[in-house]
Amino acid sequence: MKRLTTLLSTLVGLMSTNVFAEYGLNMTEGVTSISRDIYDLHMLIFWICVAIAVLVFGAMFYSVFAHRKSKGAVAAQFHESTKAELLWTVIPIIILVLMAIPASRVLIDLEDTSKADMTIKITGHQWKWQYDYPTEGISFISNLAQSSKDSVNDDSNKPENYLLEVDKHLVLPVDTSIRFLITSNDVIHNWWVPDFGVKQDANPGFINDAWAQIDEIGTYRGQCAELCGKDHGFMPIVVDVVSKADYAKWVTNQQAIAKAAADSANKTWSKSELMAQGESVYNTNCASCHKKDGSGMPPIFPAMKASPVANGAPADHIGLVLHGKGGMPTFKMLGDADLAAVITYERNAFGNTGSVVQPSDVKSAR
Amino acid sequence: MTTATDTTATGHADHHHGPEKGLMRWIKTTNHKDIGTLYLWFAFTMVLIGGAMAMVIRMELFQPGLQLVDPHFFNQMTTMHGLIMVFGAIMPAFVGLGNWLIPMMVGAPDMALPRMNNWSFWILPFAGGILLSTFFMEGGAPAFGWTFYAPLSTTFAPDSTDFFIFAVHLLGFSSIMGAINIIATVLNMRAPEMKLMDMPLFVWTWLITSFLLIGAMPVLAGAVTMMLTDRNFGTAFFDATGGGDPVMFQHIFWFFGHPEVYIMILPAFGVVSHIIPTFARKPLFGYSSMVYATASIAFLSYIVWAHHMFLTGMPVAGELYFMYATMMIAVPTGVKVFNWIATMWKGSMTFETPMLWAISFVFLFTIGGFSGLMLGIAPADIQYHDTYFVVAHFHYVLVTGALWSIIAATFYWLPKWTGKMYNEGLAKVHFWWAVISVNVLFFPQHFLGLAGMPRRIPDYALQFADFNMISSIGGFAFGASFILFTYIIIDAIRNGEPATKRPWEGAKGLEWTLDPKAEYHSFNKPPSRKLIEQESQNS
């Protein structure tokens, strides 16, 4: 009995910790014309279905209630009526045509990406998103935030936006028609932000497109919507929509950061600099499979500790990280400095005794 | 020569005395009733195994965070749950029902190809065993979803995938042989006096399903063979770097996959079309339109496959076509639902357990139909695709649709299979337990999907916590209902009251003219025209 009380109070406790989480019942209306059109369409079909359900189930339950033997009902013997059959074939067809008209209009509109003011290229990786601004020359990777990673196994302390926060947000200007070019580097992913009404498969080797014009400044969150392997549930999307002026400032700022990164790739780094930088790159990109302590998850994800690659020739190690192998994806989208740092870290952390790798080594191996 | 004649004579004599004794009876049997029983017990075992996997999934999703399993194992659970339930449980259960019932319903002594029948069953435990053995291999079981999209299932998959491919091939052989056998039985073994339009609906739906199987399963075999060569022999069917296309995999898969959906529901329509007239004590309304509606659904099922792929980057014209074609399926499906209700209308209904399951089938399957119609609207599908809304949809049609009809059929025909009645009171408790818990389990998943929870994730954001917990509680309760179900069935077999020839007052059909427990060999003489007319649904 005592055990039962403990169990019950734990259950109640669990429930109450979740009370703060607001829960939705319905689709979001969102902040683009497409998402609103989709929402309206969804509600229209929903209410049509409800109306049909009321009629059909009404008839069924009336019959269940009224035509029962216990009430003395005697079975009629009719079993055919061409008129009735015709009626319930034709009426549904009319309803379906009425549904198809607005659905076709919305579909044709949302597939027309010809009127875009700017383009963003989105690349899915196992298990992170890469964002490229081709005209502005900005490119970065967006990973699940450390705060979420740290609390996956810690139920007492879930951060706000658990699993819906990333280290680097995608930044977009408000009131601008944006074309998204979506592709993948390994398996199929799907870039989905419900508030934009944008959800499109990212296919390796092919480019899909979608568009959105966002009406409201704010932060919008989404997730990968196509099973893409182990950490499919851990590659969220966060978009900051800012004013056009703030966007211009952000672009200038990012271009300066990109230039500094390019410069740092040309200098020779000390081992301690590489190790410090490498540890953070490792924890962001490598630790989900090879583990923070380098123990890996053999046999699928080999250990870093005492690995023949990490303790072998640097060229093989650089090649493996750049190009991937089997289940190991390529990491060529990282900068030379980050790659040199993480490879050096892998070769010298966990008790390994490999050599130091400089950004110039990575550059020449590309 | 004399010896040969002797053996035949003895064999012949044995044949008429009933089944062999012991284990060899089940291994060597060519009797449709024995094989039907084997299929049903196999399917039942698989339901329990697949259900245990569902319990792991619901336990992990009980609250946010990872408590029980790691994401890789979670993906193995969702993948294997889907594969086991589709290929191991629902399909074999319907083949089992078909084996038991079709020869009795068409007045035939057995299936047309009894030895092949034995083989098509005995492949199954090996296929299932190979599939389950992948859990113990390096890298674990397949973890790419039951739809196994390339390249996750080719370049990025564990080595055990090759065993999965072999298992799928075996399951395909088994299904195709089963389908050929049913077509041959219905067309060649039918009582000479029985016209096609005299056949009961269950026979009609299975005949049409068999053609779906023969059309669809080879396409699946093609898909997995291409996977096999992509993985092992350097081809690049699904690899863009070699000139292939990962989206082509999805086209091939769903060209199989959509007919597959109807393979799992058409026989269910058949079952319900028997139970409702029986307990309404009124002939089935619109027999011929039911047949034509089934055939139209089967035809449409071949031309709508890409509605599973609205987000793959299809051209707009393609999306429009697949949207319109998909919406058309609502018409024949609607006809069926209306006909069932018209059958109940002005009937004299009683609500024994099979009827309860059948009525709740009509209600809950139609809810799954509504969400299916919503999913068919391409622009709206953008928000629904790959969310829990889809999970809710296909569990309403597969659990409260296909599985419901299988349970309904079990209670309805159990007296004929065993000669015993089940415990009506307990069975009603079981029904209400299952029907309430299954809705607690799946209905909140509509809300989760609309609120934006993707499917196939082991952990979720905090705003999804409440409905997931409710859904899990429903899941545990629904899982537990199978303990009671098992008890009721075993109790009926062991201690059930003896059944009469026709235990249901309004039941029609040749099977009810047989002994209370159907003879081991029935209809050694074909039924007469008069009997067929008396027992026909098309009266």
mmCIF file of N, CA, C and O in Angstrom, chain A residues 164-241:
data_model
loop_
_atom_site.group_PDB
_atom_site.id
_atom_site.type_symbol
_atom_site.label_atom_id
_atom_site.label_comp_id
_atom_site.label_asym_id
_atom_site.label_seq_id
_atom_site.Cartn_x
_atom_site.Cartn_y
_atom_site.Cartn_z
ATOM 1 N N LEU A 164 14.224 22.470 -28.680
ATOM 2 C CA LEU A 164 13.823 23.405 -29.737
ATOM 3 C C LEU A 164 14.736 24.629 -29.706
ATOM 4 O O LEU A 164 14.322 25.737 -30.027
ATOM 5 N N GLU A 165 15.992 24.447 -29.283
ATOM 6 C CA GLU A 165 16.944 25.557 -29.246
ATOM 7 C C GLU A 165 18.221 25.113 -29.944
ATOM 8 O O GLU A 165 18.594 23.942 -29.876
ATOM 9 N N VAL A 166 18.855 26.079 -30.666
ATOM 10 C CA VAL A 166 20.099 25.750 -31.371
ATOM 11 C C VAL A 166 21.176 26.760 -30.996
ATOM 12 O O VAL A 166 20.887 27.806 -30.407
ATOM 13 N N ASP A 167 22.428 26.413 -31.339
ATOM 14 C CA ASP A 167 23.515 27.340 -31.002
ATOM 15 C C ASP A 167 23.522 28.560 -31.911
ATOM 16 O O ASP A 167 23.866 29.650 -31.486
ATOM 17 N N LYS A 168 23.161 28.410 -33.170
ATOM 18 C CA LYS A 168 23.140 29.568 -34.080
ATOM 19 C C LYS A 168 21.811 29.628 -34.814
ATOM 20 O O LYS A 168 21.453 28.696 -35.527
ATOM 21 N N HIS A 169 21.106 30.734 -34.629
ATOM 22 C CA HIS A 169 19.796 30.876 -35.268
ATOM 23 C C HIS A 169 19.954 31.303 -36.728
ATOM 24 O O HIS A 169 20.874 32.039 -37.060
ATOM 25 N N LEU A 170 19.015 30.841 -37.542
ATOM 26 C CA LEU A 170 18.900 31.391 -38.894
ATOM 27 C C LEU A 170 18.257 32.764 -38.741
ATOM 28 O O LEU A 170 17.270 32.905 -38.021
ATOM 29 N N VAL A 171 18.818 33.796 -39.401
ATOM 30 C CA VAL A 171 18.271 35.150 -39.281
ATOM 31 C C VAL A 171 17.712 35.567 -40.634
ATOM 32 O O VAL A 171 18.389 35.445 -41.659
ATOM 33 N N LEU A 172 16.464 36.028 -40.626
ATOM 34 C CA LEU A 172 15.805 36.423 -41.871
ATOM 35 C C LEU A 172 15.126 37.778 -41.693
ATOM 36 O O LEU A 172 14.683 38.112 -40.594
ATOM 37 N N PRO A 173 15.034 38.560 -42.777
ATOM 38 C CA PRO A 173 14.338 39.846 -42.702
ATOM 39 C C PRO A 173 12.823 39.667 -42.807
ATOM 40 O O PRO A 173 12.353 38.744 -43.486
ATOM 41 N N VAL A 174 12.086 40.556 -42.136
ATOM 42 C CA VAL A 174 10.625 40.507 -42.191
ATOM 43 C C VAL A 174 10.142 41.063 -43.532
ATOM 44 O O VAL A 174 10.905 41.761 -44.226
ATOM 45 N N ASP A 175 8.925 40.752 -43.923
ATOM 46 C CA ASP A 175 8.288 41.317 -45.124
ATOM 47 C C ASP A 175 9.118 41.174 -46.392
ATOM 48 O O ASP A 175 9.103 42.054 -47.250
ATOM 49 N N THR A 176 9.863 40.101 -46.496
ATOM 50 C CA THR A 176 10.678 39.884 -47.682
ATOM 51 C C THR A 176 10.330 38.508 -48.219
ATOM 52 O O THR A 176 10.192 37.564 -47.443
ATOM 53 N N SER A 177 10.198 38.437 -49.525
ATOM 54 C CA SER A 177 9.879 37.132 -50.091
ATOM 55 C C SER A 177 11.169 36.315 -50.219
ATOM 56 O O SER A 177 12.098 36.708 -50.912
ATOM 57 N N ILE A 178 11.215 35.190 -49.502
ATOM 58 C CA ILE A 178 12.450 34.413 -49.407
ATOM 59 C C ILE A 178 12.262 33.061 -50.065
ATOM 60 O O ILE A 178 11.287 32.355 -49.787
ATOM 61 N N ARG A 179 13.217 32.725 -50.935
ATOM 62 C CA ARG A 179 13.192 31.392 -51.527
ATOM 63 C C ARG A 179 14.164 30.505 -50.768
ATOM 64 O O ARG A 179 15.311 30.895 -50.524
ATOM 65 N N PHE A 180 13.713 29.317 -50.378
ATOM 66 C CA PHE A 180 14.591 28.360 -49.714
ATOM 67 C C PHE A 180 14.980 27.286 -50.718
ATOM 68 O O PHE A 180 14.108 26.690 -51.351
ATOM 69 N N LEU A 181 16.272 27.077 -50.879
ATOM 70 C CA LEU A 181 16.739 25.948 -51.683
ATOM 71 C C LEU A 181 17.198 24.884 -50.703
ATOM 72 O O LEU A 181 18.066 25.131 -49.876
ATOM 73 N N ILE A 182 16.590 23.712 -50.785
ATOM 74 C CA ILE A 182 16.780 22.725 -49.716
ATOM 75 C C ILE A 182 17.404 21.460 -50.289
ATOM 76 O O ILE A 182 16.902 20.898 -51.263
ATOM 77 N N THR A 183 18.487 21.031 -49.672
ATOM 78 C CA THR A 183 19.152 19.810 -50.127
ATOM 79 C C THR A 183 19.767 19.092 -48.932
ATOM 80 O O THR A 183 19.619 19.543 -47.795
ATOM 81 N N SER A 184 20.418 17.980 -49.200
ATOM 82 C CA SER A 184 21.010 17.226 -48.105
ATOM 83 C C SER A 184 22.379 16.708 -48.494
ATOM 84 O O SER A 184 22.694 16.554 -49.676
ATOM 85 N N ASN A 185 23.146 16.447 -47.472
ATOM 86 C CA ASN A 185 24.502 15.983 -47.689
ATOM 87 C C ASN A 185 24.634 14.479 -47.482
ATOM 88 O O ASN A 185 25.630 13.890 -47.855
ATOM 89 N N ASP A 186 23.638 13.857 -46.847
ATOM 90 C CA ASP A 186 23.770 12.419 -46.572
ATOM 91 C C ASP A 186 22.453 11.691 -46.831
ATOM 92 O O ASP A 186 22.246 11.178 -47.901
ATOM 93 N N VAL A 187 21.554 11.659 -45.824
ATOM 94 C CA VAL A 187 20.269 10.975 -46.010
ATOM 95 C C VAL A 187 19.187 12.023 -46.238
ATOM 96 O O VAL A 187 19.483 13.212 -46.271
ATOM 97 N N ILE A 188 17.943 11.571 -46.358
ATOM 98 C CA ILE A 188 16.857 12.527 -46.561
ATOM 99 C C ILE A 188 16.491 13.172 -45.223
ATOM 100 O O ILE A 188 16.286 12.475 -44.227
ATOM 101 N N HIS A 189 16.467 14.493 -45.199
ATOM 102 C CA HIS A 189 15.953 15.231 -44.045
ATOM 103 C C HIS A 189 14.727 16.006 -44.515
ATOM 104 O O HIS A 189 14.360 15.944 -45.683
ATOM 105 N N ASN A 190 14.114 16.746 -43.602
ATOM 106 C CA ASN A 190 12.987 17.582 -44.006
ATOM 107 C C ASN A 190 12.982 18.841 -43.152
ATOM 108 O O ASN A 190 12.951 18.768 -41.928
ATOM 109 N N TRP A 191 13.040 19.997 -43.844
ATOM 110 C CA TRP A 191 13.121 21.282 -43.132
ATOM 111 C C TRP A 191 11.708 21.802 -42.899
ATOM 112 O O TRP A 191 10.997 22.107 -43.845
ATOM 113 N N TRP A 192 11.310 21.871 -41.630
ATOM 114 C CA TRP A 192 9.924 22.216 -41.309
ATOM 115 C C TRP A 192 9.857 23.307 -40.245
ATOM 116 O O TRP A 192 10.334 23.116 -39.132
ATOM 117 N N VAL A 193 9.234 24.440 -40.620
ATOM 118 C CA VAL A 193 8.883 25.466 -39.639
ATOM 119 C C VAL A 193 7.372 25.666 -39.742
ATOM 120 O O VAL A 193 6.890 26.270 -40.701
ATOM 121 N N PRO A 194 6.602 25.129 -38.791
ATOM 122 C CA PRO A 194 5.146 25.165 -38.918
ATOM 123 C C PRO A 194 4.591 26.578 -39.125
ATOM 124 O O PRO A 194 3.673 26.762 -39.922
ATOM 125 N N ASP A 195 5.182 27.575 -38.439
ATOM 126 C CA ASP A 195 4.645 28.929 -38.556
ATOM 127 C C ASP A 195 4.805 29.521 -39.953
ATOM 128 O O ASP A 195 4.125 30.480 -40.301
ATOM 129 N N PHE A 196 5.715 28.981 -40.737
ATOM 130 C CA PHE A 196 5.882 29.493 -42.109
ATOM 131 C C PHE A 196 5.046 28.693 -43.112
ATOM 132 O O PHE A 196 4.922 29.088 -44.263
ATOM 133 N N GLY A 197 4.526 27.555 -42.710
ATOM 134 C CA GLY A 197 3.867 26.673 -43.675
ATOM 135 C C GLY A 197 4.871 26.113 -44.667
ATOM 136 O O GLY A 197 4.533 25.798 -45.800
ATOM 137 N N VAL A 198 6.125 25.990 -44.237
ATOM 138 C CA VAL A 198 7.155 25.452 -45.121
ATOM 139 C C VAL A 198 7.615 24.110 -44.564
ATOM 140 O O VAL A 198 8.038 24.016 -43.411
ATOM 141 N N LYS A 199 7.468 23.067 -45.361
ATOM 142 C CA LYS A 199 8.000 21.753 -44.992
ATOM 143 C C LYS A 199 8.400 21.090 -46.294
ATOM 144 O O LYS A 199 7.570 20.869 -47.171
ATOM 145 N N GLN A 200 9.674 20.821 -46.457
ATOM 146 C CA GLN A 200 10.143 20.306 -47.740
ATOM 147 C C GLN A 200 11.256 19.303 -47.498
ATOM 148 O O GLN A 200 12.136 19.536 -46.683
ATOM 149 N N ASP A 201 11.194 18.181 -48.224
ATOM 150 C CA ASP A 201 12.235 17.177 -48.096
ATOM 151 C C ASP A 201 13.576 17.732 -48.578
ATOM 152 O O ASP A 201 13.632 18.457 -49.570
ATOM 153 N N ALA A 202 14.637 17.348 -47.869
ATOM 154 C CA ALA A 202 15.997 17.655 -48.292
ATOM 155 C C ALA A 202 16.577 16.367 -48.834
ATOM 156 O O ALA A 202 16.891 15.453 -48.079
ATOM 157 N N ASN A 203 16.680 16.257 -50.164
ATOM 158 C CA ASN A 203 17.124 15.019 -50.789
ATOM 159 C C ASN A 203 18.591 15.115 -51.183
ATOM 160 O O ASN A 203 18.986 16.099 -51.812
ATOM 161 N N PRO A 204 19.401 14.111 -50.853
ATOM 162 C CA PRO A 204 20.805 14.172 -51.238
ATOM 163 C C PRO A 204 20.931 14.134 -52.761
ATOM 164 O O PRO A 204 20.349 13.273 -53.416
ATOM 165 N N GLY A 205 21.680 15.091 -53.309
ATOM 166 C CA GLY A 205 21.913 15.119 -54.746
ATOM 167 C C GLY A 205 20.864 15.874 -55.537
ATOM 168 O O GLY A 205 20.975 15.993 -56.751
ATOM 169 N N PHE A 206 19.841 16.365 -54.862
ATOM 170 C CA PHE A 206 18.799 17.115 -55.562
ATOM 171 C C PHE A 206 18.465 18.357 -54.751
ATOM 172 O O PHE A 206 18.723 18.410 -53.554
ATOM 173 N N ILE A 207 17.923 19.378 -55.425
ATOM 174 C CA ILE A 207 17.558 20.606 -54.716
ATOM 175 C C ILE A 207 16.056 20.826 -54.838
ATOM 176 O O ILE A 207 15.502 20.812 -55.938
ATOM 177 N N ASN A 208 15.394 20.975 -53.703
ATOM 178 C CA ASN A 208 13.977 21.328 -53.696
ATOM 179 C C ASN A 208 13.838 22.793 -53.316
ATOM 180 O O ASN A 208 14.720 23.357 -52.673
ATOM 181 N N ASP A 209 12.718 23.393 -53.687
ATOM 182 C CA ASP A 209 12.537 24.783 -53.264
ATOM 183 C C ASP A 209 11.194 25.000 -52.597
ATOM 184 O O ASP A 209 10.263 24.199 -52.729
ATOM 185 N N ALA A 210 11.121 26.101 -51.853
ATOM 186 C CA ALA A 210 9.908 26.509 -51.151
ATOM 187 C C ALA A 210 10.061 28.003 -50.919
ATOM 188 O O ALA A 210 11.154 28.543 -51.089
ATOM 189 N N TRP A 211 8.976 28.667 -50.573
ATOM 190 C CA TRP A 211 9.128 30.095 -50.294
ATOM 191 C C TRP A 211 8.244 30.516 -49.140
ATOM 192 O O TRP A 211 7.287 29.843 -48.768
ATOM 193 N N ALA A 212 8.618 31.703 -48.568
ATOM 194 C CA ALA A 212 7.828 32.274 -47.481
ATOM 195 C C ALA A 212 8.076 33.768 -47.430
ATOM 196 O O ALA A 212 9.184 34.234 -47.717
ATOM 197 N N GLN A 213 7.023 34.489 -47.112
ATOM 198 C CA GLN A 213 7.181 35.920 -46.813
ATOM 199 C C GLN A 213 6.610 36.103 -45.423
ATOM 200 O O GLN A 213 5.408 35.979 -45.209
ATOM 201 N N ILE A 214 7.496 36.408 -44.467
ATOM 202 C CA ILE A 214 7.093 36.384 -43.065
ATOM 203 C C ILE A 214 6.632 37.775 -42.656
ATOM 204 O O ILE A 214 7.332 38.758 -42.885
ATOM 205 N N ASP A 215 5.451 37.837 -42.040
ATOM 206 C CA ASP A 215 4.828 39.134 -41.746
ATOM 207 C C ASP A 215 5.179 39.685 -40.377
ATOM 208 O O ASP A 215 4.966 40.855 -40.112
ATOM 209 N N GLU A 216 5.644 38.845 -39.480
ATOM 210 C CA GLU A 216 5.809 39.300 -38.100
ATOM 211 C C GLU A 216 7.211 39.022 -37.596
ATOM 212 O O GLU A 216 7.732 37.922 -37.786
ATOM 213 N N ILE A 217 7.775 40.043 -36.918
ATOM 214 C CA ILE A 217 9.079 39.858 -36.282
ATOM 215 C C ILE A 217 8.913 38.882 -35.119
ATOM 216 O O ILE A 217 7.912 38.935 -34.404
ATOM 217 N N GLY A 218 9.892 37.997 -34.945
ATOM 218 C CA GLY A 218 9.778 37.052 -33.833
ATOM 219 C C GLY A 218 10.730 35.882 -34.006
ATOM 220 O O GLY A 218 11.494 35.834 -34.975
ATOM 221 N N THR A 219 10.659 34.949 -33.063
ATOM 222 C CA THR A 219 11.480 33.743 -33.142
ATOM 223 C C THR A 219 10.570 32.552 -33.415
ATOM 224 O O THR A 219 9.558 32.378 -32.728
ATOM 225 N N TYR A 220 10.898 31.760 -34.427
ATOM 226 C CA TYR A 220 10.052 30.645 -34.830
ATOM 227 C C TYR A 220 10.861 29.357 -34.777
ATOM 228 O O TYR A 220 12.045 29.354 -35.104
ATOM 229 N N ARG A 221 10.188 28.283 -34.342
ATOM 230 C CA ARG A 221 10.903 27.034 -34.127
ATOM 231 C C ARG A 221 10.302 25.888 -34.926
ATOM 232 O O ARG A 221 9.092 25.853 -35.136
ATOM 233 N N GLY A 222 11.155 24.996 -35.357
ATOM 234 C CA GLY A 222 10.686 23.824 -36.090
ATOM 235 C C GLY A 222 11.624 22.657 -35.866
ATOM 236 O O GLY A 222 12.569 22.747 -35.077
ATOM 237 N N GLN A 223 11.353 21.550 -36.555
ATOM 238 C CA GLN A 223 12.162 20.341 -36.377
ATOM 239 C C GLN A 223 12.332 19.627 -37.699
ATOM 240 O O GLN A 223 11.571 19.849 -38.639
ATOM 241 N N CYS A 224 13.292 18.731 -37.738
ATOM 242 C CA CYS A 224 13.442 17.855 -38.893
ATOM 243 C C CYS A 224 12.222 16.935 -38.942
ATOM 244 O O CYS A 224 11.816 16.389 -37.922
ATOM 245 N N ALA A 225 11.630 16.776 -40.129
ATOM 246 C CA ALA A 225 10.414 15.979 -40.238
ATOM 247 C C ALA A 225 10.581 14.794 -41.177
ATOM 248 O O ALA A 225 9.634 14.392 -41.841
ATOM 249 N N GLU A 226 11.779 14.239 -41.258
ATOM 250 C CA GLU A 226 11.932 12.976 -41.987
ATOM 251 C C GLU A 226 12.975 12.169 -41.244
ATOM 252 O O GLU A 226 14.074 12.672 -40.996
ATOM 253 N N LEU A 227 12.623 10.931 -40.894
ATOM 254 C CA LEU A 227 13.541 10.084 -40.134
ATOM 255 C C LEU A 227 14.904 10.054 -40.823
ATOM 256 O O LEU A 227 15.013 9.681 -41.987
ATOM 257 N N CYS A 228 15.945 10.488 -40.096
ATOM 258 C CA CYS A 228 17.261 10.625 -40.732
ATOM 259 C C CYS A 228 18.333 9.921 -39.922
ATOM 260 O O CYS A 228 19.512 10.234 -40.048
ATOM 261 N N GLY A 229 17.940 8.987 -39.065
ATOM 262 C CA GLY A 229 18.928 8.242 -38.302
ATOM 263 C C GLY A 229 18.820 8.516 -36.819
ATOM 264 O O GLY A 229 17.806 9.033 -36.349
ATOM 265 N N LYS A 230 19.895 8.175 -36.118
ATOM 266 C CA LYS A 230 19.889 8.157 -34.657
ATOM 267 C C LYS A 230 19.363 9.453 -34.025
ATOM 268 O O LYS A 230 18.493 9.424 -33.172
ATOM 269 N N ASP A 231 19.919 10.595 -34.431
ATOM 270 C CA ASP A 231 19.566 11.844 -33.746
ATOM 271 C C ASP A 231 18.541 12.673 -34.510
ATOM 272 O O ASP A 231 18.540 13.897 -34.426
ATOM 273 N N HIS A 232 17.656 11.978 -35.229
ATOM 274 C CA HIS A 232 16.588 12.658 -35.965
ATOM 275 C C HIS A 232 15.787 13.599 -35.065
ATOM 276 O O HIS A 232 15.397 14.687 -35.485
ATOM 277 N N GLY A 233 15.565 13.198 -33.838
ATOM 278 C CA GLY A 233 14.770 14.018 -32.926
ATOM 279 C C GLY A 233 15.551 15.172 -32.310
ATOM 280 O O GLY A 233 15.018 15.906 -31.485
ATOM 281 N N PHE A 234 16.814 15.301 -32.702
ATOM 282 C CA PHE A 234 17.675 16.276 -32.027
ATOM 283 C C PHE A 234 18.319 17.245 -33.011
ATOM 284 O O PHE A 234 19.476 17.602 -32.860
ATOM 285 N N MET A 235 17.574 17.619 -34.065
ATOM 286 C CA MET A 235 18.115 18.632 -34.987
ATOM 287 C C MET A 235 17.056 19.691 -35.285
ATOM 288 O O MET A 235 16.529 19.763 -36.373
ATOM 289 N N PRO A 236 16.774 20.531 -34.258
ATOM 290 C CA PRO A 236 15.723 21.521 -34.432
ATOM 291 C C PRO A 236 16.151 22.683 -35.339
ATOM 292 O O PRO A 236 17.300 22.747 -35.766
ATOM 293 N N ILE A 237 15.186 23.521 -35.605
ATOM 294 C CA ILE A 237 15.383 24.688 -36.465
ATOM 295 C C ILE A 237 14.905 25.889 -35.658
ATOM 296 O O ILE A 237 13.810 25.841 -35.090
ATOM 297 N N VAL A 238 15.716 26.940 -35.583
ATOM 298 C CA VAL A 238 15.257 28.175 -34.943
ATOM 299 C C VAL A 238 15.529 29.322 -35.898
ATOM 300 O O VAL A 238 16.636 29.469 -36.414
ATOM 301 N N VAL A 239 14.504 30.123 -36.159
ATOM 302 C CA VAL A 239 14.629 31.245 -37.085
ATOM 303 C C VAL A 239 14.290 32.529 -36.350
ATOM 304 O O VAL A 239 13.227 32.632 -35.733
ATOM 305 N N ASP A 240 15.201 33.504 -36.400
ATOM 306 C CA ASP A 240 14.898 34.843 -35.896
ATOM 307 C C ASP A 240 14.480 35.697 -37.074
ATOM 308 O O ASP A 240 15.252 35.884 -38.011
ATOM 309 N N VAL A 241 13.276 36.209 -37.033
ATOM 310 C CA VAL A 241 12.843 37.132 -38.073
ATOM 311 C C VAL A 241 12.982 38.543 -37.504
ATOM 312 O O VAL A 241 12.416 38.851 -36.455
#
